[in-house]
Amino acid sequence: MIIRSPKGTDVIGPPRSARWREVLTLWENLSGSYGYELVITPVFEFTELFERGVGETNEMVTKQMYTFADRRGRSLSLRPEGTAGVMRAYLAQGGTGRWKVAYSGPMFRYEQPQGGRRRQFWQIGVECVGSASAAADVEVIALAEEFLSAVGVENELLINSLGDGECRAAHLEDLRAAMVRSMADLCSSHRDLVELNPLRILDCKLCRPDPEALPDIADYWCGSCRDHFAEVRQGLDDLGIAYRRSSRLVRGLDYYSRTTFEYVATTLETSQSTVLGGGRYDGLAETLGGRPVPGVGFAGGIDRMLLAAPGEDAGLDVFLVGEGGVAALDLMEWAAPLRRAGLRVGFELDARSVKAQFRAATRSRARYVGVVSGERLEMREGRDRETLGPEDLEKWGMKAFDPETRA
């Protein structure tokens, strides 16, 4: 019997993987254009990192982490999210200066698999560490906006501010009292959070407390937090980024303060419609044992984005067909300059008839077919087989390509 993959995991193979490659390449290029350099953190960390960073009472830590002991008995966990690991890395390398970094990779949470929710899922994200400016908040939102637009995700942007540690304390006290009065409207899983962490209840899709009975955090903002949020909103307005304030937007992790935001896909008919979210986490560095360092960032799930905007699986640019005794090794020579020009080129590696090679070209969904006969390359349109001349190759930036010398 063939061994199956674990529940909640997927194999992303062709042709589906072509769309993944396209989106991940887009992410690398776009985040780089905003000045966010690549960071690669460990796939597993000491469990304490997430207990302290995410929060010991957070459901992600108490119920969803893949935690195990290594051969020396130390508790390790597969990373359930990226921000805590990035901040740990920042502190480990000295914890000074500005850090603008981007990442992508698999995360792991033991959840009930469903549409848009997997136990191994792929996230992209950025972290801007070292800036308390509202401009940093606006920049990461602008990057998220441009990326989702390029991917083709139709969405709505929700924003809020959780205030800082001082002004949030009074809100939490009144929120806790309101939750006690609404206990009958809370799901059984979250009634024990009323005393521990009532903000988490606002993030639950099953709890139904009366929204009119809940205090709005906006009524508790101190002057500094109010001014910061006003600057964020003004920055978004200046860039023409549409948004809606949601008083119940708290995000699912305990380290957030002040700005929080979510992008909700409007095309997904599922409760798992949030495709990207983030915010400011100015107290995270201290929680992890470092000096006070401000930070803001976001993370988004590629799996869920591609549910919202699957797009078309991109085929090859050119499929080479050999006739008249032209073998695979000959086609490899013809493919080299095309590939150097940035085209995706394929051909049959095994000896096949010309008819069989054309069938393979059709399966590859190649835009063009290049027929190589002797020392001649004839490019044909994939659908109507219209013959193209060498000058047409300039459409692909191949001005240096000489069909006679293959240079």
Short mmCIF file of C-alpha atoms in Angstrom, two decimals:
data_model
loop_
_atom_site.label_atom_id
_atom_site.label_comp_id
_atom_site.label_asym_id
_atom_site.label_seq_id
_atom_site.Cartn_x
_atom_site.Cartn_y
_atom_site.Cartn_z
CA MET A 1 0.00 0.00 0.00
CA ILE A 2 1.27 3.45 -0.91
CA ILE A 3 2.04 5.66 2.11
CA ARG A 4 -0.27 8.67 2.22
CA SER A 5 0.72 12.16 3.26
CA PRO A 6 -0.42 13.32 6.72
CA LYS A 7 -3.88 14.86 7.02
CA GLY A 8 -3.91 18.59 6.39
CA THR A 9 -0.84 18.57 4.13
CA ASP A 10 -0.69 18.91 0.35
CA VAL A 11 1.66 18.17 -2.50
CA ILE A 12 1.87 21.20 -4.79
CA GLY A 13 2.92 19.74 -8.14
CA PRO A 14 2.53 20.63 -11.81
CA PRO A 15 0.51 22.11 -13.36
CA ARG A 16 -0.75 23.73 -10.14
CA SER A 17 2.76 24.58 -8.97
CA ALA A 18 3.27 26.91 -11.94
CA ARG A 19 0.87 29.39 -10.36
CA TRP A 20 2.66 29.03 -7.00
CA ARG A 21 6.00 29.76 -8.61
CA GLU A 22 4.53 32.82 -10.32
CA VAL A 23 3.11 34.22 -7.06
CA LEU A 24 6.21 33.47 -4.97
CA THR A 25 8.45 35.07 -7.61
CA LEU A 26 6.18 38.09 -7.60
CA TRP A 27 6.53 38.26 -3.81
CA GLU A 28 10.33 38.12 -3.88
CA ASN A 29 10.52 40.88 -6.49
CA LEU A 30 7.91 43.17 -4.94
CA SER A 31 9.10 42.92 -1.34
CA GLY A 32 12.63 43.57 -2.58
CA SER A 33 11.48 46.67 -4.43
CA TYR A 34 10.22 48.03 -1.09
CA GLY A 35 13.65 47.48 0.48
CA TYR A 36 12.79 44.34 2.45
CA GLU A 37 15.71 41.92 2.36
CA LEU A 38 15.37 38.15 2.62
CA VAL A 39 15.50 36.50 6.04
CA ILE A 40 15.36 32.73 6.58
CA THR A 41 14.59 31.53 10.11
CA PRO A 42 14.53 27.98 11.50
CA VAL A 43 11.48 25.83 10.83
CA PHE A 44 11.56 24.77 14.50
CA GLU A 45 12.40 26.83 17.58
CA PHE A 46 12.46 26.32 21.34
CA THR A 47 8.84 26.15 22.51
CA GLU A 48 9.49 28.96 25.00
CA LEU A 49 9.81 31.41 22.11
CA PHE A 50 6.17 31.00 21.14
CA GLU A 51 4.91 30.65 24.72
CA ARG A 52 6.43 34.03 25.56
CA GLY A 53 5.97 35.71 22.20
CA VAL A 54 2.52 34.55 21.11
CA GLY A 55 1.16 34.12 24.64
CA GLU A 56 0.77 31.12 26.95
CA THR A 57 -3.03 31.39 26.96
CA ASN A 58 -3.30 31.76 23.18
CA GLU A 59 -5.07 28.88 21.48
CA MET A 60 -2.25 28.59 18.98
CA VAL A 61 0.11 27.68 21.84
CA THR A 62 -2.25 25.64 23.98
CA LYS A 63 -3.86 23.56 21.23
CA GLN A 64 -2.29 24.00 17.81
CA MET A 65 1.50 23.76 18.01
CA TYR A 66 3.45 20.69 16.95
CA THR A 67 5.66 20.31 20.02
CA PHE A 68 8.19 17.56 20.67
CA ALA A 69 11.25 16.80 22.79
CA ASP A 70 14.64 16.43 21.14
CA ARG A 71 17.17 13.75 22.12
CA ARG A 72 18.32 15.87 25.07
CA GLY A 73 14.79 16.41 26.34
CA ARG A 74 14.49 20.05 25.26
CA SER A 75 11.05 21.17 24.12
CA LEU A 76 10.93 22.27 20.47
CA SER A 77 8.02 23.35 18.31
CA LEU A 78 7.49 23.67 14.58
CA ARG A 79 6.91 27.35 13.91
CA PRO A 80 3.20 28.24 13.87
CA GLU A 81 3.91 31.82 12.70
CA GLY A 82 6.87 33.91 11.57
CA THR A 83 7.10 37.13 13.60
CA ALA A 84 8.40 35.72 16.89
CA GLY A 85 11.23 33.91 15.10
CA VAL A 86 12.21 37.03 13.17
CA MET A 87 12.30 39.13 16.34
CA ARG A 88 14.37 36.45 18.11
CA ALA A 89 16.83 36.52 15.20
CA TYR A 90 16.98 40.32 15.34
CA LEU A 91 17.76 40.28 19.07
CA ALA A 92 20.31 37.48 18.64
CA GLN A 93 22.34 39.52 16.13
CA GLY A 94 22.54 42.51 18.49
CA GLY A 95 19.06 44.01 18.46
CA THR A 96 20.13 47.41 17.12
CA GLY A 97 19.35 49.44 14.05
CA ARG A 98 16.58 49.14 11.50
CA TRP A 99 15.67 45.71 10.13
CA LYS A 100 13.41 45.47 7.09
CA VAL A 101 13.11 41.81 6.19
CA ALA A 102 10.84 39.57 4.14
CA TYR A 103 10.30 35.84 4.35
CA SER A 104 8.30 32.98 2.90
CA GLY A 105 7.98 29.38 3.95
CA PRO A 106 5.87 26.69 5.60
CA MET A 107 4.16 27.13 8.98
CA PHE A 108 2.50 24.39 11.03
CA ARG A 109 -0.66 24.32 13.18
CA TYR A 110 -2.68 21.34 14.32
CA GLU A 111 -6.10 22.50 13.19
CA GLN A 112 -9.14 20.80 11.67
CA PRO A 113 -8.40 20.88 7.92
CA GLN A 114 -10.95 22.63 5.71
CA GLY A 115 -11.03 24.98 2.76
CA GLY A 116 -8.32 27.58 3.31
CA ARG A 117 -7.05 25.97 6.52
CA ARG A 118 -4.29 23.37 6.41
CA ARG A 119 -1.95 21.90 9.02
CA GLN A 120 1.05 22.79 6.87
CA PHE A 121 0.52 26.08 5.06
CA TRP A 122 2.73 28.56 3.26
CA GLN A 123 3.10 32.14 4.46
CA ILE A 124 4.79 35.22 3.09
CA GLY A 125 5.50 38.16 5.36
CA VAL A 126 7.53 41.26 6.16
CA GLU A 127 8.75 42.77 9.41
CA CYS A 128 9.92 46.36 9.84
CA VAL A 129 11.77 46.33 13.16
CA GLY A 130 13.12 49.51 14.78
CA SER A 131 10.63 52.16 13.66
CA ALA A 132 7.77 53.54 15.75
CA SER A 133 6.64 55.84 12.93
CA ALA A 134 3.12 55.62 11.52
CA ALA A 135 4.85 55.77 8.12
CA ALA A 136 6.16 52.24 8.75
CA ASP A 137 2.58 51.03 9.32
CA VAL A 138 1.45 52.69 6.10
CA GLU A 139 4.35 51.24 4.13
CA VAL A 140 3.68 47.62 5.09
CA ILE A 141 -0.03 48.06 4.30
CA ALA A 142 0.86 49.62 0.94
CA LEU A 143 3.08 46.63 0.16
CA ALA A 144 0.28 44.23 1.09
CA GLU A 145 -2.18 46.20 -1.03
CA GLU A 146 0.07 46.10 -4.10
CA PHE A 147 0.87 42.40 -3.70
CA LEU A 148 -2.75 41.28 -3.35
CA SER A 149 -3.72 43.45 -6.30
CA ALA A 150 -0.98 41.88 -8.43
CA VAL A 151 -2.07 38.38 -7.41
CA GLY A 152 -5.66 39.27 -8.31
CA VAL A 153 -7.29 38.89 -4.88
CA GLU A 154 -10.45 40.98 -4.58
CA ASN A 155 -10.53 42.16 -0.99
CA GLU A 156 -11.60 44.57 1.71
CA LEU A 157 -9.09 46.15 4.10
CA LEU A 158 -10.12 46.33 7.77
CA ILE A 159 -8.08 48.38 10.24
CA ASN A 160 -8.16 49.17 13.95
CA SER A 161 -5.92 50.27 16.81
CA LEU A 162 -5.60 48.30 20.05
CA GLY A 163 -3.93 51.19 21.84
CA ASP A 164 -0.85 50.67 23.99
CA GLY A 165 -0.40 48.93 27.32
CA GLU A 166 -1.66 51.88 29.31
CA CYS A 167 -4.87 52.81 27.53
CA ARG A 168 -5.71 49.17 26.77
CA ALA A 169 -5.80 48.23 30.47
CA ALA A 170 -8.97 50.20 31.19
CA HIS A 171 -10.62 48.83 28.05
CA LEU A 172 -9.81 45.24 29.04
CA GLU A 173 -11.36 45.74 32.46
CA ASP A 174 -14.63 47.02 30.98
CA LEU A 175 -14.55 44.41 28.20
CA ARG A 176 -14.16 41.62 30.75
CA ALA A 177 -17.18 42.89 32.67
CA ALA A 178 -19.23 43.04 29.46
CA MET A 179 -18.21 39.48 28.57
CA VAL A 180 -19.30 38.25 31.99
CA ARG A 181 -22.75 39.70 31.32
CA SER A 182 -22.77 38.00 27.89
CA MET A 183 -21.50 34.62 29.07
CA ALA A 184 -24.49 32.77 27.61
CA ASP A 185 -23.60 34.10 24.14
CA LEU A 186 -20.03 32.77 24.22
CA CYS A 187 -18.96 29.43 22.76
CA SER A 188 -17.90 26.76 25.25
CA SER A 189 -14.27 26.93 24.09
CA HIS A 190 -13.86 30.58 25.02
CA ARG A 191 -15.78 31.06 28.25
CA ASP A 192 -12.62 30.39 30.23
CA LEU A 193 -10.91 33.29 28.39
CA VAL A 194 -13.16 35.93 29.95
CA GLU A 195 -10.74 36.29 32.86
CA LEU A 196 -7.55 35.30 31.08
CA ASN A 197 -7.75 37.19 27.78
CA PRO A 198 -11.14 38.63 26.73
CA LEU A 199 -9.70 40.19 23.54
CA ARG A 200 -9.36 36.70 22.06
CA ILE A 201 -13.13 36.27 22.26
CA LEU A 202 -13.60 39.15 19.80
CA ASP A 203 -11.65 37.11 17.25
CA CYS A 204 -13.95 34.07 17.56
CA LYS A 205 -16.46 33.41 14.75
CA LEU A 206 -18.76 31.41 17.09
CA CYS A 207 -19.05 33.76 20.07
CA ARG A 208 -22.00 36.13 19.66
CA PRO A 209 -21.92 38.77 22.41
CA ASP A 210 -24.14 41.78 21.79
CA PRO A 211 -21.89 44.25 19.92
CA GLU A 212 -23.81 47.20 21.34
CA ALA A 213 -22.92 46.03 24.87
CA LEU A 214 -19.18 45.85 24.19
CA PRO A 215 -16.93 48.87 24.85
CA ASP A 216 -15.15 50.32 21.82
CA ILE A 217 -11.36 50.58 22.24
CA ALA A 218 -11.51 53.95 20.45
CA ASP A 219 -13.11 55.45 23.56
CA TYR A 220 -10.02 54.49 25.58
CA TRP A 221 -7.19 55.61 23.29
CA CYS A 222 -4.68 57.94 24.89
CA GLY A 223 -3.66 61.05 22.96
CA SER A 224 -0.52 59.42 21.57
CA CYS A 225 -2.38 56.34 20.29
CA ARG A 226 -5.15 58.48 18.83
CA ASP A 227 -2.63 60.63 16.97
CA HIS A 228 -0.73 57.57 15.70
CA PHE A 229 -3.88 55.99 14.28
CA ALA A 230 -4.92 59.31 12.71
CA GLU A 231 -1.54 59.46 10.94
CA VAL A 232 -1.97 55.90 9.66
CA ARG A 233 -5.41 56.72 8.28
CA GLN A 234 -4.16 59.93 6.71
CA GLY A 235 -1.30 58.03 5.05
CA LEU A 236 -3.69 55.47 3.60
CA ASP A 237 -5.99 58.24 2.38
CA ASP A 238 -3.07 60.00 0.69
CA LEU A 239 -2.17 56.77 -1.16
CA GLY A 240 -5.76 56.16 -2.18
CA ILE A 241 -5.99 52.89 -0.23
CA ALA A 242 -9.60 52.17 0.75
CA TYR A 243 -10.29 50.74 4.21
CA ARG A 244 -12.95 50.33 6.87
CA ARG A 245 -12.38 50.56 10.61
CA SER A 246 -13.58 47.50 12.53
CA SER A 247 -13.85 47.94 16.29
CA ARG A 248 -13.75 44.14 16.79
CA LEU A 249 -10.53 43.63 14.81
CA VAL A 250 -7.95 42.35 17.31
CA ARG A 251 -6.02 39.72 15.30
CA GLY A 252 -5.26 36.30 16.75
CA LEU A 253 -1.91 36.84 18.45
CA ASP A 254 -1.20 38.45 21.81
CA TYR A 255 1.78 40.58 20.83
CA TYR A 256 -0.15 43.20 18.82
CA SER A 257 -0.47 46.82 19.96
CA ARG A 258 -1.79 49.93 18.25
CA THR A 259 -2.33 49.34 14.52
CA THR A 260 -3.91 46.07 13.42
CA PHE A 261 -5.22 45.24 9.94
CA GLU A 262 -6.66 42.41 7.87
CA TYR A 263 -7.36 41.84 4.21
CA VAL A 264 -10.54 39.81 3.72
CA ALA A 265 -11.10 38.14 0.33
CA THR A 266 -14.54 39.09 -0.94
CA THR A 267 -14.69 36.10 -3.32
CA LEU A 268 -14.27 33.37 -0.70
CA GLU A 269 -17.52 31.88 0.59
CA THR A 270 -15.93 30.49 3.74
CA SER A 271 -15.22 31.56 7.30
CA GLN A 272 -11.52 31.35 6.38
CA SER A 273 -11.65 34.48 4.23
CA THR A 274 -8.78 36.47 5.79
CA VAL A 275 -5.88 36.17 3.35
CA LEU A 276 -3.40 38.55 5.00
CA GLY A 277 -3.13 40.34 8.32
CA GLY A 278 -0.73 42.12 10.57
CA GLY A 279 -0.04 45.13 12.71
CA ARG A 280 2.27 46.71 15.23
CA TYR A 281 3.96 44.73 18.04
CA ASP A 282 5.99 47.26 20.03
CA GLY A 283 6.18 45.10 23.18
CA LEU A 284 7.33 41.83 21.60
CA ALA A 285 11.09 42.42 21.95
CA GLU A 286 10.78 43.01 25.71
CA THR A 287 8.63 39.89 26.07
CA LEU A 288 11.47 37.92 24.49
CA GLY A 289 14.06 39.37 26.85
CA GLY A 290 15.37 42.26 24.76
CA ARG A 291 15.29 46.02 25.11
CA PRO A 292 12.19 47.91 23.94
CA VAL A 293 12.12 47.82 20.13
CA PRO A 294 9.12 48.85 18.00
CA GLY A 295 8.02 46.73 15.09
CA VAL A 296 5.27 46.30 12.51
CA GLY A 297 4.62 43.70 9.84
CA PHE A 298 2.20 41.26 8.28
CA ALA A 299 1.85 37.67 7.12
CA GLY A 300 -0.35 36.20 4.41
CA GLY A 301 -1.28 32.66 3.43
CA ILE A 302 -0.46 31.74 -0.16
CA ASP A 303 -2.78 28.71 0.00
CA ARG A 304 -5.75 30.92 0.82
CA MET A 305 -4.81 33.64 -1.68
CA LEU A 306 -4.81 31.12 -4.50
CA LEU A 307 -8.23 29.88 -3.43
CA ALA A 308 -9.42 33.46 -3.84
CA ALA A 309 -7.51 34.08 -7.09
CA PRO A 310 -6.52 30.75 -8.66
CA GLY A 311 -5.54 32.28 -12.00
CA GLU A 312 -4.47 30.21 -14.96
CA ASP A 313 -1.71 27.63 -14.82
CA ALA A 314 1.05 29.09 -16.95
CA GLY A 315 2.45 26.76 -19.59
CA LEU A 316 5.81 26.86 -21.30
CA ASP A 317 6.76 29.73 -23.55
CA VAL A 318 8.26 27.47 -26.20
CA PHE A 319 8.22 23.73 -26.86
CA LEU A 320 10.87 22.53 -29.29
CA VAL A 321 10.06 19.78 -31.76
CA GLY A 322 12.84 18.03 -33.68
CA GLU A 323 12.33 16.60 -37.16
CA GLY A 324 14.57 15.10 -39.78
CA GLY A 325 16.84 13.31 -37.33
CA VAL A 326 17.17 16.19 -34.84
CA ALA A 327 17.64 14.55 -31.41
CA ALA A 328 17.15 15.75 -27.84
CA LEU A 329 20.79 16.79 -27.45
CA ASP A 330 20.44 18.96 -30.56
CA LEU A 331 17.30 20.55 -29.14
CA MET A 332 19.19 21.23 -25.92
CA GLU A 333 21.59 23.45 -27.89
CA TRP A 334 18.70 25.35 -29.45
CA ALA A 335 17.02 25.72 -26.05
CA ALA A 336 20.05 27.31 -24.38
CA PRO A 337 19.81 30.83 -25.94
CA LEU A 338 16.05 30.83 -25.52
CA ARG A 339 16.41 30.03 -21.83
CA ARG A 340 19.11 32.68 -21.45
CA ALA A 341 16.58 35.15 -22.85
CA GLY A 342 14.29 34.28 -19.94
CA LEU A 343 11.88 31.93 -21.74
CA ARG A 344 10.58 28.67 -20.33
CA VAL A 345 11.53 26.04 -22.86
CA GLY A 346 10.81 22.32 -23.02
CA PHE A 347 11.20 19.39 -25.39
CA GLU A 348 10.93 15.61 -25.39
CA LEU A 349 13.98 13.92 -23.85
CA ASP A 350 13.17 10.50 -25.33
CA ALA A 351 13.07 9.69 -29.04
CA ARG A 352 9.53 10.34 -30.29
CA SER A 353 7.87 10.79 -33.65
CA VAL A 354 7.13 14.34 -34.79
CA LYS A 355 3.42 13.70 -34.24
CA ALA A 356 4.06 12.52 -30.67
CA GLN A 357 6.23 15.58 -30.01
CA PHE A 358 3.43 17.89 -31.13
CA ARG A 359 1.05 16.09 -28.78
CA ALA A 360 3.55 16.68 -25.97
CA ALA A 361 3.71 20.36 -26.98
CA THR A 362 -0.07 20.59 -26.65
CA ARG A 363 0.02 19.00 -23.20
CA SER A 364 2.68 21.50 -22.13
CA ARG A 365 0.31 24.40 -22.97
CA ALA A 366 3.23 26.11 -24.69
CA ARG A 367 2.48 29.42 -26.32
CA TYR A 368 4.80 28.71 -29.24
CA VAL A 369 6.20 25.61 -30.88
CA GLY A 370 9.71 25.77 -32.31
CA VAL A 371 10.32 23.22 -35.05
CA VAL A 372 14.01 22.44 -35.53
CA SER A 373 14.96 20.87 -38.83
CA GLY A 374 18.65 20.60 -39.60
CA GLU A 375 20.09 24.05 -38.97
CA ARG A 376 16.79 25.92 -39.11
CA LEU A 377 14.44 26.93 -36.29
CA GLU A 378 10.89 27.82 -37.28
CA MET A 379 8.73 29.37 -34.56
CA ARG A 380 5.02 28.68 -34.83
CA GLU A 381 2.08 30.11 -32.91
CA GLY A 382 0.82 27.50 -30.49
CA ARG A 383 -2.79 27.60 -31.69
CA ASP A 384 -2.92 28.43 -35.38
CA ARG A 385 0.64 27.35 -36.22
CA GLU A 386 1.28 30.61 -38.02
CA THR A 387 4.91 30.69 -39.07
CA LEU A 388 6.92 33.46 -37.48
CA GLY A 389 10.12 34.95 -38.78
CA PRO A 390 13.33 35.56 -36.82
CA GLU A 391 12.34 39.21 -36.34
CA ASP A 392 9.36 38.08 -34.24
CA LEU A 393 11.75 36.75 -31.61
CA GLU A 394 12.43 40.36 -30.62
CA LYS A 395 9.01 40.32 -28.92
CA TRP A 396 10.66 38.29 -26.19
CA GLY A 397 13.70 40.52 -25.81
CA MET A 398 15.84 38.18 -27.91
CA LYS A 399 17.52 40.85 -30.01
CA ALA A 400 20.86 39.07 -29.71
CA PHE A 401 19.43 35.76 -30.95
CA ASP A 402 20.72 34.66 -34.34
CA PRO A 403 18.81 31.64 -35.72
CA GLU A 404 21.77 30.72 -37.91
CA THR A 405 24.47 30.66 -35.22
CA ARG A 406 22.17 30.04 -32.21
CA ALA A 407 24.11 32.75 -30.34
#
